[in-house]
């Protein structure tokens, strides 16, 4: 009857993995199945726990990196959070120099500084080159074919 606890734990971890999609809990589920196998072979509880822990560790160290490499090679994973802001257009709200300033980025006002240390006046179209903590590092946007430097979809504040 003890193997049911191991299998129940493996199923629970498998369900939770479907919610997290980190490929971590499924490795612990594999360890739990190894613990169930150890129980079926008549091992004492301490050995079952060691087998489950060792199997989980081995799966985390070997199988998970391999699965992640193959998953990222097959599916384009979109950037999220701050990483998604790099390359986005913005407009200078208050003068931006090498240490301080403000830009309007995706509808929000961000603290900003220039990448090269130069000063940019309000209304200048810029492009985010990096996010450094809560500060957008910006560079002047390249002029469009018509000579207009306004960032698309972003109105000056």
Short mmCIF file of C-alpha atoms in Angstrom, two decimals:
data_model
loop_
_atom_site.label_atom_id
_atom_site.label_comp_id
_atom_site.label_asym_id
_atom_site.label_seq_id
_atom_site.Cartn_x
_atom_site.Cartn_y
_atom_site.Cartn_z
CA UNK A 1 0.00 0.00 0.00
CA UNK A 2 2.97 2.34 0.55
CA UNK A 3 3.73 2.46 -3.17
CA UNK A 4 0.40 4.27 -3.65
CA UNK A 5 1.77 7.23 -1.68
CA UNK A 6 4.75 7.41 -4.02
CA UNK A 7 2.57 7.13 -7.14
CA UNK A 8 0.08 9.65 -5.73
CA UNK A 9 2.96 12.06 -5.09
CA UNK A 10 4.24 11.52 -8.63
CA UNK A 11 0.79 12.24 -10.08
CA UNK A 12 0.41 15.36 -7.95
CA UNK A 13 3.82 16.63 -9.05
CA UNK A 14 2.96 15.84 -12.67
CA UNK A 15 -0.24 17.88 -12.44
CA UNK A 16 1.59 20.78 -10.79
CA UNK A 17 4.21 20.61 -13.57
CA UNK A 18 1.46 21.22 -16.10
CA UNK A 19 0.73 24.49 -14.32
CA UNK A 20 4.34 25.65 -13.94
CA UNK A 21 5.94 24.32 -17.17
CA UNK A 22 9.43 24.62 -15.67
CA UNK A 23 10.43 20.97 -16.15
CA UNK A 24 11.42 20.77 -12.48
CA UNK A 25 8.44 19.14 -10.79
CA UNK A 26 8.31 16.41 -13.43
CA UNK A 27 11.86 15.47 -12.43
CA UNK A 28 10.70 15.11 -8.81
CA UNK A 29 7.79 13.03 -10.10
CA UNK A 30 10.33 10.72 -11.72
CA UNK A 31 12.10 10.47 -8.37
CA UNK A 32 8.80 9.60 -6.69
CA UNK A 33 8.25 6.81 -9.22
CA UNK A 34 11.74 5.52 -8.45
CA UNK A 35 10.78 5.56 -4.75
CA UNK A 36 7.68 3.50 -5.60
CA UNK A 37 9.88 1.02 -7.46
CA UNK A 38 12.20 0.79 -4.44
CA UNK A 39 9.15 0.09 -2.24
CA UNK A 40 8.00 -2.62 -4.66
CA UNK A 41 11.44 -4.24 -4.39
CA UNK A 42 11.10 -4.30 -0.59
CA UNK A 43 13.52 -1.51 0.34
CA UNK A 44 13.08 0.20 3.73
CA UNK A 45 11.69 3.74 3.85
CA UNK A 46 15.12 5.39 4.28
CA UNK A 47 16.39 3.67 1.11
CA UNK A 48 13.22 4.65 -0.76
CA UNK A 49 13.79 8.30 0.15
CA UNK A 50 17.45 8.15 -0.88
CA UNK A 51 16.52 6.50 -4.20
CA UNK A 52 13.86 9.16 -4.86
CA UNK A 53 16.26 12.00 -4.00
CA UNK A 54 19.12 10.61 -6.08
CA UNK A 55 16.87 9.92 -9.08
CA UNK A 56 15.39 13.43 -8.89
CA UNK A 57 18.86 14.97 -8.71
CA UNK A 58 20.15 12.94 -11.63
CA UNK A 59 17.10 13.85 -13.72
CA UNK A 60 17.47 17.55 -12.83
CA UNK A 61 21.16 17.61 -13.71
CA UNK A 62 21.07 15.50 -16.88
CA UNK A 63 17.63 15.25 -18.46
CA UNK A 64 16.24 18.75 -17.75
CA UNK A 65 19.03 20.70 -19.52
CA UNK A 66 18.76 18.39 -22.53
CA UNK A 67 14.97 18.83 -22.66
CA UNK A 68 15.28 22.64 -22.34
CA UNK A 69 17.82 22.81 -25.19
CA UNK A 70 15.58 20.78 -27.46
CA UNK A 71 12.44 22.69 -26.46
CA UNK A 72 14.05 26.07 -27.14
CA UNK A 73 15.34 24.77 -30.47
CA UNK A 74 11.85 23.75 -31.58
CA UNK A 75 9.68 26.52 -30.13
CA UNK A 76 10.37 30.25 -30.25
CA UNK A 77 9.93 31.41 -26.66
CA UNK A 78 8.89 35.09 -26.57
CA UNK A 79 10.72 37.57 -24.36
CA UNK A 80 8.69 38.80 -21.40
CA UNK A 81 8.91 41.46 -18.71
CA UNK A 82 11.84 43.88 -18.99
CA UNK A 83 13.57 41.85 -21.72
CA UNK A 84 10.58 42.48 -24.00
CA UNK A 85 11.17 46.25 -23.81
CA UNK A 86 14.62 46.17 -25.43
CA UNK A 87 14.35 47.55 -28.97
CA UNK A 88 11.04 49.31 -28.30
CA UNK A 89 10.54 52.96 -29.25
CA UNK A 90 10.09 55.64 -26.60
CA UNK A 91 9.88 59.43 -26.38
CA UNK A 92 11.92 61.64 -24.04
CA UNK A 93 9.67 63.33 -21.47
CA UNK A 94 12.35 65.21 -19.52
CA UNK A 95 15.93 65.74 -20.63
CA UNK A 96 17.86 62.46 -20.66
CA UNK A 97 21.62 62.45 -20.17
CA UNK A 98 24.19 59.91 -19.04
CA UNK A 99 22.83 59.76 -15.49
CA UNK A 100 19.17 60.77 -15.36
CA UNK A 101 16.02 61.62 -17.29
CA UNK A 102 12.58 60.25 -18.13
CA UNK A 103 11.06 58.60 -21.18
CA UNK A 104 7.55 57.47 -22.06
CA UNK A 105 7.81 53.78 -22.90
CA UNK A 106 4.77 51.64 -23.75
CA UNK A 107 2.44 54.14 -22.09
CA UNK A 108 4.45 54.41 -18.86
CA UNK A 109 7.05 56.92 -17.74
CA UNK A 110 10.42 55.29 -17.00
CA UNK A 111 13.63 56.70 -15.57
CA UNK A 112 16.23 56.68 -18.29
CA UNK A 113 19.82 57.47 -19.19
CA UNK A 114 21.63 57.57 -22.49
CA UNK A 115 23.95 54.81 -23.56
CA UNK A 116 26.65 57.23 -24.77
CA UNK A 117 26.32 59.88 -22.04
CA UNK A 118 24.98 62.56 -24.41
CA UNK A 119 21.94 64.72 -23.65
CA UNK A 120 18.58 64.33 -25.41
CA UNK A 121 15.89 67.05 -25.17
CA UNK A 122 12.18 66.37 -24.49
CA UNK A 123 10.24 65.11 -27.52
CA UNK A 124 13.20 63.19 -28.97
CA UNK A 125 12.39 59.73 -30.30
CA UNK A 126 14.64 57.09 -28.76
CA UNK A 127 15.06 53.32 -28.80
CA UNK A 128 15.61 51.25 -25.67
CA UNK A 129 18.95 49.45 -25.91
CA UNK A 130 18.97 47.87 -22.44
CA UNK A 131 17.05 47.74 -19.18
CA UNK A 132 19.32 48.30 -16.18
CA UNK A 133 17.26 47.62 -13.05
CA UNK A 134 14.39 50.11 -13.25
CA UNK A 135 16.21 52.39 -15.71
CA UNK A 136 15.86 52.28 -19.49
CA UNK A 137 19.14 52.83 -21.31
CA UNK A 138 18.28 54.62 -24.56
CA UNK A 139 19.84 55.79 -27.81
CA UNK A 140 18.45 58.24 -30.36
CA UNK A 141 16.10 56.53 -32.82
CA UNK A 142 17.22 56.40 -36.45
CA UNK A 143 15.36 58.77 -38.77
CA UNK A 144 12.70 57.16 -40.97
CA UNK A 145 12.72 57.41 -44.75
CA UNK A 146 10.57 60.57 -44.60
CA UNK A 147 12.90 62.20 -42.09
CA UNK A 148 10.37 61.90 -39.25
CA UNK A 149 12.00 60.79 -36.00
CA UNK A 150 8.82 60.31 -33.98
CA UNK A 151 8.54 56.86 -32.43
CA UNK A 152 5.69 54.86 -33.99
CA UNK A 153 2.67 54.53 -31.73
CA UNK A 154 4.15 56.73 -29.00
CA UNK A 155 2.99 60.32 -28.64
CA UNK A 156 5.22 62.87 -26.88
CA UNK A 157 4.04 63.68 -23.37
#
